[in-house]
Tab-separated table of C-alpha atoms and ligand atoms in Angstrom:
chain	number	residue	atom	x	y	z
V	17	MET	CA	12.340	18.369	-4.110
V	18	LYS	CA	11.127	15.424	-6.175
V	19	LYS	CA	10.131	17.671	-9.048
V	20	VAL	CA	13.552	19.309	-9.071
V	21	LEU	CA	15.216	15.939	-9.127
V	22	ILE	CA	13.137	14.700	-12.014
V	23	LEU	CA	13.689	17.915	-13.926
V	24	ALA	CA	17.445	17.568	-13.507
V	25	LEU	CA	17.309	14.020	-14.829
V	26	VAL	CA	15.035	14.868	-17.727
V	27	VAL	CA	17.343	17.691	-18.775
V	28	LEU	CA	20.279	15.294	-18.639
V	29	MET	CA	18.396	12.755	-20.740
V	30	THR	CA	17.122	15.278	-23.212
V	31	VAL	CA	20.543	16.734	-23.867
V	32	SER	CA	22.132	13.340	-24.377
V	33	VAL	CA	19.324	11.723	-26.326
V	34	PHE	CA	18.418	14.455	-28.707
V	35	ALA	CA	22.078	14.724	-29.594
V	36	GLY	CA	21.728	11.321	-31.243
V	37	CYS	CA	18.123	10.868	-32.440
V	38	THR	CA	17.909	7.832	-34.716
V	39	LYS	CA	16.421	7.826	-38.173
V	40	THR	CA	13.874	5.295	-36.995
V	41	GLU	CA	12.632	7.591	-34.255
V	42	THR	CA	12.460	10.634	-36.488
V	43	GLN	CA	10.566	8.765	-39.170
V	44	THR	CA	8.271	7.302	-36.614
V	45	ASN	CA	7.494	10.644	-35.029
V	46	ASN	CA	6.577	12.255	-38.322
V	47	ASP	CA	5.063	9.394	-40.246
V	48	THR	CA	3.052	7.380	-37.767
V	49	PRO	CA	-0.267	6.769	-39.464
V	50	LYS	CA	-3.130	8.418	-37.631
V	51	ASN	CA	-4.343	5.739	-35.358
V	52	GLU	CA	-5.286	2.702	-37.278
V	53	ASP	CA	-7.758	0.783	-35.128
V	54	VAL	CA	-5.674	-2.357	-35.201
V	55	VAL	CA	-2.029	-2.688	-36.128
V	56	THR	CA	-0.553	-6.161	-36.508
V	57	THR	CA	3.013	-7.247	-35.920
V	58	ASP	CA	4.950	-10.329	-34.838
V	59	VAL	CA	6.468	-8.944	-31.661
V	60	LEU	CA	5.362	-5.953	-29.585
V	61	VAL	CA	7.925	-4.579	-27.133
V	62	ILE	CA	6.579	-2.178	-24.499
V	63	GLY	CA	9.299	0.107	-23.138
V	64	GLY	CA	12.376	1.543	-24.811
V	65	GLY	CA	15.135	1.461	-22.192
V	66	GLY	CA	18.026	-0.988	-22.310
V	67	ALA	CA	15.860	-4.084	-21.849
V	68	GLY	CA	13.337	-3.143	-24.528
V	69	LEU	CA	15.960	-2.145	-27.056
V	70	VAL	CA	18.011	-5.340	-26.704
V	71	SER	CA	14.834	-7.439	-26.913
V	72	ALA	CA	13.576	-5.579	-29.978
V	73	ILE	CA	16.934	-5.744	-31.767
V	74	THR	CA	17.180	-9.472	-31.089
V	75	ALA	CA	13.641	-10.208	-32.243
V	76	ALA	CA	14.281	-8.202	-35.412
V	77	GLU	CA	17.605	-9.958	-35.938
V	78	ASN	CA	15.681	-13.232	-35.763
V	79	GLY	CA	13.426	-12.150	-38.595
V	80	ALA	CA	10.362	-10.956	-36.715
V	81	ASN	CA	8.500	-7.766	-37.524
V	82	VAL	CA	8.796	-5.733	-34.365
V	83	ILE	CA	7.089	-2.651	-32.989
V	84	LEU	CA	8.589	-1.043	-29.888
V	85	VAL	CA	6.429	1.505	-28.084
V	86	GLU	CA	7.957	4.005	-25.676
V	87	LYS	CA	5.713	6.346	-23.745
V	88	MET	CA	8.281	9.115	-23.371
V	89	PRO	CA	9.408	11.380	-26.234
V	90	MET	CA	12.803	9.688	-26.103
V	91	LEU	CA	14.372	6.289	-25.634
V	92	GLY	CA	16.654	5.425	-22.743
V	93	GLY	CA	14.774	5.116	-19.456
V	94	ASN	CA	16.862	4.582	-16.366
V	95	THR	CA	19.443	2.694	-18.405
V	96	MET	CA	20.351	6.032	-19.891
V	97	ILE	CA	21.238	7.611	-16.545
V	98	SER	CA	22.993	4.538	-15.202
V	99	ALA	CA	26.488	5.613	-14.221
V	100	THR	CA	27.890	2.627	-12.404
V	101	GLY	CA	29.093	0.100	-14.968
V	102	ILE	CA	28.260	-3.455	-15.984
V	103	THR	CA	28.925	-6.740	-14.242
V	104	ALA	CA	30.477	-9.677	-16.062
V	105	SER	CA	32.719	-12.618	-15.290
V	106	ASP	CA	35.605	-14.359	-17.035
V	107	THR	CA	35.940	-11.778	-19.786
V	108	LYS	CA	38.942	-10.934	-21.926
V	109	ILE	CA	39.100	-7.652	-20.034
V	110	HIS	CA	39.570	-9.516	-16.755
V	111	GLU	CA	42.174	-11.729	-18.366
V	112	ALA	CA	44.127	-8.782	-19.781
V	113	ALA	CA	44.079	-7.098	-16.371
V	114	GLY	CA	45.182	-10.307	-14.611
V	115	ILE	CA	42.020	-10.309	-12.484
V	116	THR	CA	40.185	-13.482	-11.545
V	117	PHE	CA	36.417	-13.185	-11.379
V	118	THR	CA	34.947	-16.486	-12.488
V	119	VAL	CA	31.374	-17.352	-13.409
V	120	GLN	CA	31.129	-19.086	-10.035
V	121	ASP	CA	32.455	-15.948	-8.287
V	122	HIS	CA	29.790	-13.965	-10.128
V	123	ILE	CA	27.057	-16.356	-8.994
V	124	ASP	CA	28.349	-16.439	-5.410
V	125	ARG	CA	28.607	-12.684	-5.150
V	126	THR	CA	25.087	-12.196	-6.529
V	127	MET	CA	23.589	-14.771	-4.167
V	128	LYS	CA	25.438	-13.314	-1.165
V	129	GLU	CA	24.398	-9.734	-1.913
V	130	GLY	CA	20.800	-10.896	-2.324
V	131	LYS	CA	20.949	-12.803	0.996
V	132	ASP	CA	20.475	-16.104	-0.890
V	133	LEU	CA	17.030	-15.011	-2.081
V	134	PRO	CA	17.810	-14.593	-5.805
V	135	ASN	CA	16.689	-17.397	-8.107
V	136	LEU	CA	19.845	-19.500	-8.577
V	137	GLU	CA	18.820	-20.828	-11.993
V	138	LEU	CA	18.295	-17.292	-13.349
V	139	VAL	CA	21.460	-15.953	-11.706
V	140	THR	CA	23.434	-18.813	-13.263
V	141	ILE	CA	22.073	-17.969	-16.728
V	142	LEU	CA	23.059	-14.347	-16.151
V	143	ALA	CA	26.608	-15.161	-15.058
V	144	GLU	CA	27.216	-17.861	-17.672
V	145	ASN	CA	26.171	-15.551	-20.485
V	146	SER	CA	27.800	-12.382	-19.218
V	147	ASN	CA	31.006	-12.873	-21.189
V	148	ALA	CA	28.997	-13.309	-24.407
V	149	GLY	CA	27.114	-10.174	-23.375
V	150	ILE	CA	30.333	-8.177	-23.170
V	151	GLU	CA	31.481	-9.597	-26.516
V	152	TRP	CA	28.209	-8.432	-28.075
V	153	LEU	CA	28.452	-4.964	-26.535
V	154	THR	CA	32.031	-4.741	-27.796
V	155	SER	CA	30.797	-5.687	-31.273
V	156	LEU	CA	28.479	-2.656	-31.079
V	157	GLY	CA	31.538	-0.449	-30.604
V	158	LEU	CA	31.424	-0.085	-26.821
V	159	GLU	CA	34.766	-0.298	-25.036
V	160	TYR	CA	35.201	-1.284	-21.413
V	161	LYS	CA	37.977	-1.492	-18.858
V	162	MET	CA	38.110	-2.850	-15.315
V	163	HIS	CA	36.683	-0.729	-12.532
V	164	ALA	CA	39.520	0.574	-10.347
V	165	THR	CA	38.557	-1.476	-7.272
V	166	GLU	CA	35.652	-3.842	-8.040
V	167	GLU	CA	36.679	-6.991	-9.874
V	168	TRP	CA	33.137	-7.645	-11.114
V	169	THR	CA	32.493	-4.236	-12.670
V	170	LEU	CA	33.466	-3.040	-16.131
V	171	VAL	CA	33.281	0.666	-16.919
V	172	PRO	CA	33.612	2.533	-20.204
V	173	VAL	CA	37.134	3.309	-21.307
V	174	GLU	CA	35.824	6.848	-21.653
V	175	GLY	CA	32.474	8.624	-21.291
V	176	HIS	CA	29.134	8.134	-19.525
V	177	PHE	CA	28.160	4.491	-19.124
V	178	GLY	CA	24.406	4.638	-19.723
V	179	SER	CA	24.248	7.193	-22.506
V	180	LEU	CA	26.961	5.378	-24.479
V	181	MET	CA	25.025	2.149	-24.117
V	182	ILE	CA	21.720	3.638	-25.275
V	183	SER	CA	23.408	5.380	-28.225
V	184	ALA	CA	24.914	2.052	-29.297
V	185	TYR	CA	21.532	0.281	-29.006
V	186	LYS	CA	19.811	2.995	-31.017
V	187	LYS	CA	22.420	2.770	-33.745
V	188	GLU	CA	22.027	-1.009	-33.876
V	189	ALA	CA	18.224	-0.721	-33.973
V	190	GLU	CA	18.468	1.554	-37.003
V	191	LYS	CA	19.907	-1.330	-39.031
V	192	TYR	CA	16.625	-3.201	-39.005
V	193	SER	CA	13.876	-2.095	-41.366
V	194	ASN	CA	11.618	-4.666	-39.654
V	195	LEU	CA	11.932	-2.796	-36.327
V	196	GLU	CA	9.702	0.219	-35.866
V	197	ILE	CA	9.913	2.509	-32.858
V	198	ARG	CA	6.854	4.505	-31.818
V	199	LEU	CA	7.687	7.216	-29.304
V	200	ASN	CA	5.095	9.041	-27.175
V	201	THR	CA	3.130	5.800	-27.250
V	202	LYS	CA	2.104	4.214	-23.988
V	203	GLY	CA	1.095	0.606	-23.431
V	204	THR	CA	-1.985	0.659	-21.215
V	205	GLU	CA	-3.510	-2.817	-21.202
V	206	LEU	CA	-2.631	-6.343	-22.295
V	207	ILE	CA	-5.125	-8.133	-24.524
V	208	VAL	CA	-5.788	-11.765	-23.622
V	209	GLU	CA	-7.651	-14.198	-25.855
V	210	ASP	CA	-8.203	-17.818	-24.785
V	211	GLY	CA	-5.605	-17.461	-22.054
V	212	LYS	CA	-2.915	-16.106	-24.414
V	213	VAL	CA	-1.579	-12.559	-24.594
V	214	VAL	CA	-2.206	-11.436	-28.171
V	215	GLY	CA	-1.299	-7.768	-28.019
V	216	ALA	CA	-1.897	-4.579	-26.117
V	217	ILE	CA	-3.899	-1.396	-26.143
V	218	VAL	CA	-1.606	1.572	-26.610
V	219	GLU	CA	-2.234	5.294	-26.495
V	220	ASP	CA	-0.674	8.243	-28.238
V	221	LYS	CA	-1.733	11.857	-28.651
V	222	ASN	CA	-4.468	10.824	-31.075
V	223	GLY	CA	-6.025	8.324	-28.701
V	224	ALA	CA	-6.013	4.592	-28.068
V	225	TYR	CA	-5.531	1.783	-30.569
V	226	THR	CA	-4.695	-1.910	-30.595
V	227	ILE	CA	-1.427	-3.554	-31.527
V	228	LYS	CA	-1.914	-7.263	-32.137
V	229	ALA	CA	1.175	-9.446	-31.844
V	230	ASN	CA	2.202	-13.093	-31.578
V	231	ALA	CA	4.178	-12.152	-28.493
V	232	VAL	CA	4.463	-9.169	-26.176
V	233	ILE	CA	7.654	-8.306	-24.312
V	234	LEU	CA	7.196	-6.101	-21.249
V	235	ALA	CA	10.249	-3.896	-20.704
V	236	THR	CA	8.695	-0.996	-18.835
V	237	GLY	CA	11.307	-0.717	-16.078
V	238	GLY	CA	10.772	-0.351	-12.350
V	239	LEU	CA	8.861	1.590	-9.736
V	240	GLY	CA	11.373	4.384	-9.198
V	241	ASN	CA	8.822	7.044	-9.909
V	242	ALA	CA	5.827	5.327	-8.328
V	243	PRO	CA	6.132	6.034	-4.581
V	244	ASP	CA	2.533	4.902	-4.072
V	245	VAL	CA	3.269	1.433	-5.470
V	246	ILE	CA	6.560	1.199	-3.548
V	247	ALA	CA	4.683	2.039	-0.341
V	248	GLU	CA	1.900	-0.425	-1.186
V	249	TYR	CA	4.428	-3.279	-1.110
V	250	ASN	CA	6.691	-1.611	1.494
V	251	PRO	CA	4.554	0.284	4.019
V	252	LYS	CA	7.742	1.168	5.930
V	253	TYR	CA	8.776	3.427	3.038
V	254	ALA	CA	5.515	5.385	2.942
V	255	GLY	CA	6.200	9.118	2.970
V	256	GLY	CA	9.399	8.827	0.972
V	257	THR	CA	8.641	10.495	-2.307
V	258	GLY	CA	12.059	11.216	-3.768
V	259	THR	CA	13.465	9.331	-6.683
V	260	MET	CA	16.713	8.770	-8.490
V	261	SER	CA	14.665	7.538	-11.398
V	262	THR	CA	13.550	8.900	-14.763
V	263	ALA	CA	9.939	9.933	-15.238
V	264	GLY	CA	8.781	6.812	-17.108
V	265	ALA	CA	9.390	4.351	-14.272
V	266	THR	CA	5.849	4.285	-12.923
V	267	GLY	CA	5.284	0.545	-12.649
V	268	ASP	CA	3.052	0.279	-15.724
V	269	GLY	CA	4.294	-3.174	-16.720
V	270	LEU	CA	3.832	-4.511	-13.218
V	271	LYS	CA	0.260	-3.185	-13.163
V	272	MET	CA	-0.614	-4.440	-16.663
V	273	ALA	CA	0.741	-7.931	-15.987
V	274	THR	CA	-0.659	-8.380	-12.485
V	275	ALA	CA	-4.041	-7.267	-13.856
V	276	ILE	CA	-4.056	-10.427	-16.004
V	277	GLY	CA	-2.834	-12.719	-13.214
V	278	ALA	CA	0.982	-12.451	-13.250
V	279	GLY	CA	2.864	-13.282	-10.059
V	280	VAL	CA	5.449	-11.104	-8.338
V	281	VAL	CA	8.560	-11.874	-6.276
V	282	ASP	CA	10.732	-9.989	-3.766
V	283	MET	CA	8.569	-6.865	-3.840
V	284	GLU	CA	9.410	-6.167	-0.201
V	285	HIS	CA	13.071	-5.564	-1.052
V	286	HIS	CA	12.889	-2.261	-2.857
V	287	MET	CA	16.260	-0.476	-2.932
V	288	MET	CA	16.050	2.935	-1.311
V	289	ARG	CA	18.551	5.603	-0.371
V	290	PRO	CA	18.014	7.618	2.816
V	291	LEU	CA	19.939	10.782	1.925
V	292	ALA	CA	19.110	11.926	-1.594
V	293	THR	CA	19.374	15.431	-2.997
V	294	PRO	CA	18.458	16.506	-6.539
V	295	GLY	CA	20.497	14.304	-8.877
V	296	TYR	CA	22.751	12.813	-6.172
V	297	TRP	CA	22.603	10.557	-3.160
V	298	ILE	CA	24.933	11.237	-0.272
V	299	ARG	CA	26.961	8.256	0.916
V	300	GLU	CA	25.944	7.415	4.472
V	301	THR	CA	29.562	7.265	5.684
V	302	VAL	CA	29.557	11.062	6.055
V	303	VAL	CA	27.416	10.628	9.127
V	304	SER	CA	28.498	7.150	10.212
V	305	ASP	CA	32.315	7.330	10.094
V	306	GLU	CA	33.879	6.494	13.440
V	307	ASN	CA	35.449	9.482	15.236
V	308	ILE	CA	34.620	12.050	12.564
V	309	GLY	CA	31.086	11.279	11.248
V	310	GLY	CA	28.393	13.952	11.452
V	311	ILE	CA	24.714	13.794	12.332
V	312	LEU	CA	21.223	13.768	10.887
V	313	VAL	CA	18.664	16.151	12.325
V	314	ASN	CA	15.035	16.859	11.501
V	315	LYS	CA	13.211	20.159	11.008
V	316	SER	CA	13.301	20.688	14.796
V	317	ALA	CA	17.107	20.469	14.591
V	318	VAL	CA	17.195	17.354	16.784
V	319	ARG	CA	18.715	13.961	16.053
V	320	PHE	CA	16.181	11.188	15.476
V	321	THR	CA	18.123	8.029	14.636
V	322	ASN	CA	21.330	6.038	14.916
V	323	GLU	CA	23.269	7.373	11.939
V	324	THR	CA	25.450	4.251	11.830
V	325	ALA	CA	22.482	1.926	11.204
V	326	HIS	CA	22.262	0.161	7.826
V	327	ARG	CA	20.918	2.577	5.233
V	328	TRP	CA	17.815	0.437	4.727
V	329	ASP	CA	16.955	0.862	8.408
V	330	MET	CA	17.658	4.580	8.155
V	331	VAL	CA	15.205	4.994	5.259
V	332	PRO	CA	11.959	4.621	7.228
V	333	GLU	CA	13.369	6.842	9.995
V	334	VAL	CA	13.984	9.685	7.531
V	335	ALA	CA	10.689	9.092	5.711
V	336	LYS	CA	8.661	9.582	8.867
V	337	GLN	CA	10.216	12.941	9.858
V	338	GLU	CA	8.289	16.151	9.197
V	339	GLY	CA	8.227	16.790	5.441
V	340	GLY	CA	10.009	13.455	4.911
V	341	VAL	CA	13.360	15.229	5.135
V	342	ALA	CA	16.571	15.079	7.152
V	343	TYR	CA	19.449	17.541	7.348
V	344	VAL	CA	22.908	16.078	6.859
V	345	ILE	CA	25.373	17.985	9.046
V	346	PHE	CA	29.132	17.450	9.203
V	347	ASP	CA	32.354	19.359	9.646
V	348	ALA	CA	35.546	20.164	7.766
V	349	ASP	CA	37.202	16.839	8.643
V	350	VAL	CA	34.451	14.864	6.911
V	351	ALA	CA	34.591	17.292	3.986
V	352	GLU	CA	38.161	16.133	3.402
V	353	THR	CA	37.161	12.477	2.923
V	354	GLY	CA	36.231	11.217	-0.554
V	355	ASN	CA	32.532	10.820	0.228
V	356	GLY	CA	32.473	14.092	2.154
V	357	LYS	CA	34.009	16.024	-0.700
V	358	ALA	CA	31.592	14.403	-3.173
V	359	ALA	CA	28.654	15.351	-0.936
V	360	VAL	CA	29.824	18.951	-0.599
V	361	ASP	CA	30.253	19.298	-4.366
V	362	LYS	CA	27.481	17.177	-5.824
V	363	ALA	CA	24.810	17.702	-3.183
V	364	LYS	CA	25.616	21.418	-3.231
V	365	MET	CA	25.978	21.572	0.549
V	366	ILE	CA	25.747	24.886	2.318
V	367	SER	CA	28.782	25.896	4.387
V	368	ALA	CA	29.166	28.238	7.353
V	369	ASP	CA	31.814	29.176	9.907
V	370	THR	CA	29.553	28.540	12.892
V	371	ILE	CA	26.743	26.129	13.702
V	372	GLU	CA	24.390	29.084	14.336
V	373	GLU	CA	25.071	30.473	10.889
V	374	LEU	CA	24.644	27.036	9.288
V	375	ALA	CA	21.295	26.604	11.050
V	376	THR	CA	20.094	30.000	9.841
V	377	LYS	CA	21.099	29.230	6.265
V	378	LEU	CA	19.285	25.868	6.423
V	379	GLY	CA	16.159	27.411	7.950
V	380	LEU	CA	16.641	25.596	11.274
V	381	ASP	CA	16.468	27.010	14.790
V	382	PRO	CA	20.072	28.088	15.637
V	383	ALA	CA	19.832	27.499	19.385
V	384	ALA	CA	18.326	24.053	18.876
V	385	LEU	CA	21.022	22.991	16.416
V	386	VAL	CA	23.801	24.294	18.682
V	387	ALA	CA	22.357	22.283	21.593
V	388	THR	CA	22.080	19.139	19.436
V	389	VAL	CA	25.654	19.428	18.153
V	390	GLU	CA	27.036	20.115	21.639
V	391	ALA	CA	25.279	17.083	23.089
V	392	TYR	CA	26.578	14.908	20.259
V	393	ASN	CA	30.132	16.210	20.699
V	394	ASN	CA	29.841	15.335	24.405
V	395	GLY	CA	29.027	11.729	23.453
V	396	GLU	CA	25.354	11.966	24.437
V	397	ASP	CA	23.179	9.574	22.426
V	398	GLU	CA	19.800	7.957	22.953
V	399	PHE	CA	19.636	5.939	19.711
V	400	GLY	CA	22.175	3.187	20.393
V	401	ARG	CA	24.942	4.658	18.271
V	402	LYS	CA	28.005	2.605	19.233
V	403	THR	CA	30.714	4.654	17.533
V	404	MET	CA	30.450	8.393	17.842
V	405	GLY	CA	31.854	11.044	15.547
V	406	LYS	CA	31.990	14.783	16.148
V	407	VAL	CA	31.082	18.082	14.555
V	408	THR	CA	33.785	20.438	15.832
V	409	THR	CA	35.984	21.738	13.016
V	410	ALA	CA	34.849	24.728	10.976
V	411	PRO	CA	33.689	25.215	8.318
V	412	PHE	CA	30.499	23.246	8.891
V	413	TYR	CA	28.348	21.812	6.124
V	414	GLY	CA	24.666	20.997	5.833
V	415	VAL	CA	21.978	20.118	3.317
V	416	GLU	CA	18.360	18.961	3.259
V	417	ALA	CA	18.005	15.388	2.012
V	418	GLU	CA	15.144	12.965	1.523
V	419	VAL	CA	14.486	9.318	0.936
V	420	ALA	CA	14.688	8.262	-2.699
V	421	SER	CA	13.979	5.161	-4.682
V	422	HIS	CA	17.146	3.859	-6.280
V	423	PHE	CA	16.366	0.498	-7.862
V	424	THR	CA	13.424	-1.894	-8.044
V	425	MET	CA	14.734	-5.310	-7.055
V	426	GLY	CA	11.413	-7.136	-6.964
V	427	GLY	CA	9.020	-7.518	-9.868
V	428	LEU	CA	7.241	-9.944	-12.149
V	429	ALA	CA	8.077	-13.618	-11.732
V	430	PHE	CA	9.793	-15.077	-14.806
V	431	ASN	CA	11.548	-18.257	-15.910
V	432	LYS	CA	14.670	-19.159	-17.893
V	433	ASN	CA	12.808	-18.471	-21.170
V	434	THR	CA	11.870	-14.999	-19.835
V	435	GLU	CA	8.211	-16.046	-19.869
V	436	ILE	CA	6.169	-14.176	-17.273
V	437	LEU	CA	4.661	-16.549	-14.726
V	438	ASP	CA	1.201	-16.476	-13.236
V	439	THR	CA	0.583	-16.608	-9.493
V	440	ASP	CA	0.774	-20.434	-9.657
V	441	GLY	CA	4.168	-20.323	-11.386
V	442	ASN	CA	2.890	-21.279	-14.857
V	443	PRO	CA	4.022	-19.318	-17.934
V	444	ILE	CA	1.443	-16.896	-19.319
V	445	PRO	CA	1.395	-17.754	-23.036
V	446	GLY	CA	2.538	-14.937	-25.293
V	447	LEU	CA	3.947	-12.758	-22.504
V	448	TYR	CA	7.652	-12.186	-21.924
V	449	GLY	CA	9.505	-9.721	-19.716
V	450	VAL	CA	12.974	-8.231	-19.470
V	451	GLY	CA	14.735	-5.742	-17.206
V	452	GLU	CA	13.761	-3.865	-14.075
V	453	VAL	CA	10.111	-4.908	-14.461
V	454	LEU	CA	11.218	-8.406	-13.401
V	455	GLY	CA	11.931	-9.874	-9.989
V	456	GLY	CA	14.134	-12.856	-9.189
V	457	LEU	CA	17.688	-11.742	-9.888
V	458	TYR	CA	18.311	-9.644	-6.790
V	459	GLY	CA	16.490	-10.920	-3.727
V	460	ALA	CA	17.364	-8.561	-0.877
V	461	GLY	CA	20.337	-6.839	-2.508
V	462	ARG	CA	21.665	-5.982	-5.934
V	463	VAL	CA	25.164	-6.329	-7.310
V	464	TYR	CA	25.538	-3.135	-9.330
V	465	GLY	CA	25.728	-3.796	-13.041
V	466	ASN	CA	23.845	-7.103	-12.960
V	467	ASP	CA	20.864	-5.067	-14.164
V	468	THR	CA	22.397	-3.738	-17.364
V	469	MET	CA	23.916	-7.172	-17.994
V	470	GLY	CA	20.505	-8.723	-17.292
V	471	ASN	CA	19.039	-6.506	-19.993
V	472	VAL	CA	21.512	-7.971	-22.488
V	473	VAL	CA	21.348	-11.624	-21.445
V	474	PHE	CA	17.590	-11.865	-20.916
V	475	GLY	CA	16.788	-9.377	-23.695
V	476	LYS	CA	18.474	-11.733	-26.109
V	477	ILE	CA	16.564	-14.722	-24.757
V	478	ALA	CA	13.244	-12.851	-24.836
V	479	GLY	CA	13.811	-11.444	-28.318
V	480	LYS	CA	14.647	-14.867	-29.716
V	481	ASN	CA	11.790	-16.671	-28.023
V	482	ALA	CA	9.257	-14.001	-28.881
V	483	ALA	CA	10.368	-14.238	-32.510
V	484	GLY	CA	9.570	-17.949	-32.317
V	485	LYS	CA	13.193	-19.097	-32.723
P	10	ADP	P1	15.145	-1.334	-18.184
P	10	ADP	O1	16.524	-1.248	-17.612
P	10	ADP	O2	14.371	-2.437	-17.615
P	10	ADP	O3	15.153	-1.239	-19.661
P	10	ADP	P2	14.498	1.460	-18.182
P	10	ADP	O4	14.041	2.335	-17.096
P	10	ADP	O5	15.855	1.710	-18.741
P	10	ADP	O6	14.379	-0.030	-17.648
P	10	ADP	O7	13.479	1.528	-19.405
P	10	ADP	C1	12.100	1.358	-19.261
P	10	ADP	C2	11.413	2.195	-20.315
P	10	ADP	O8	10.039	1.837	-20.408
P	10	ADP	C3	11.454	3.691	-20.035
P	10	ADP	O9	11.972	4.363	-21.159
P	10	ADP	C4	9.985	4.047	-19.784
P	10	ADP	O10	9.624	5.356	-20.185
P	10	ADP	C5	9.281	3.016	-20.631
P	10	ADP	N1	7.889	2.760	-20.234
P	10	ADP	C6	7.405	2.621	-18.977
P	10	ADP	N2	6.088	2.375	-18.985
P	10	ADP	C7	5.711	2.350	-20.292
P	10	ADP	C8	4.477	2.149	-20.956
P	10	ADP	N3	3.348	1.940	-20.267
P	10	ADP	N4	4.455	2.194	-22.298
P	10	ADP	C9	5.587	2.428	-23.016
P	10	ADP	N5	6.774	2.646	-22.442
P	10	ADP	C10	6.861	2.602	-21.100
């Protein structure tokens, strides 16, 4: 299933990105000199998602010669597929809508969601600079409005959030002749001389070469596509191999930086979803809703968990079932709710007029599924489910789902200057970081949209500092 999911995402990215290939990228692809042994620049940015692009633009704007390397054939990363929106406080958009969401509200919400684990100093920088972030994005031609129900989230007036953002960054990057983008070029190792990071080894189709730089900015994103690394830090998630992530998120930056002594924070708080299908994750309410919620069964067509548990507790339960999969089963009443309808449509759920028929279509034992559903409808439960639902009204719906990585909340330790810190908390000279590669902003829970805002706020700080301004 993982491969299907990635394919779906790559197709989505390819369609959107190739529609707007920048001049810089095209030139770079065709004209890259055949592997000089050593290339020298002022600032090397590794990773071309939102964080890398904002950092590179800012460093270039501050007069530095910049090379950005991106290992994929296209820019965008997970930022590109981000659909949620951006978080900001005290903006003109709030004011125009008559909505109060102050900088302090922003800080409080972020700390609460993260169970007070986020770094307050860094969260404060994020919130205090979020309005300026929105002003900058607006200056790039992006237009936002308030989210219908969440006072902290801004969404595009029209169109897909992430692809609009990446298109705007690419267009801005094109303005700078001192910013060069090298696609299909992977950072593999940081070079350290006398305790300072002075560049990196990179690799393209012609082989490896060195890029020397006064400063390196790591913007390689998270661990979404590195289930082995997720499980290394979170043994409870072992077995869960799905991902909501693009192919490039394999933890390269984390590995490169920890290899030279960088510290990490909050790695045990990786954000997972228990019920993912290719390109979509099913909201857990379809099985947890009081009175109507459905059930989860495994390949033996038996229930294995309390479906009303927090999704993070449900994740390891799903991961340890045979094949790492669960079947989401509910009835017509759930299908009429918002989340139920979305699941039916977007998760391409199978429907049937009887439970036997549904079981057959899902490849489950019909008699076993009938027995499980009957027991559930009779209120029988051995998993401590306090509020029961029911699966009684035809048509019935079902789909195979698996655990998937959604967002990497932990990562490299950094400070207010976006310097990466070593395991003793001291800045590693010459090394900066931005984006999902970092830890410290989320603790045990993420406010959606703080990530794309973090790319802007900390990308600007990193770009400026790396340029020596
Ligand atoms: P962020 O939001 O932090 O920018 P993204 O996922 O949007 O995260 O972007 C990270 C980008 O970094 C992706 O485009 C990914 O392909 C790229 N990347 C990851 N590892 C490397 C690497 N070793 N070398 C170059 N680019 C990389």
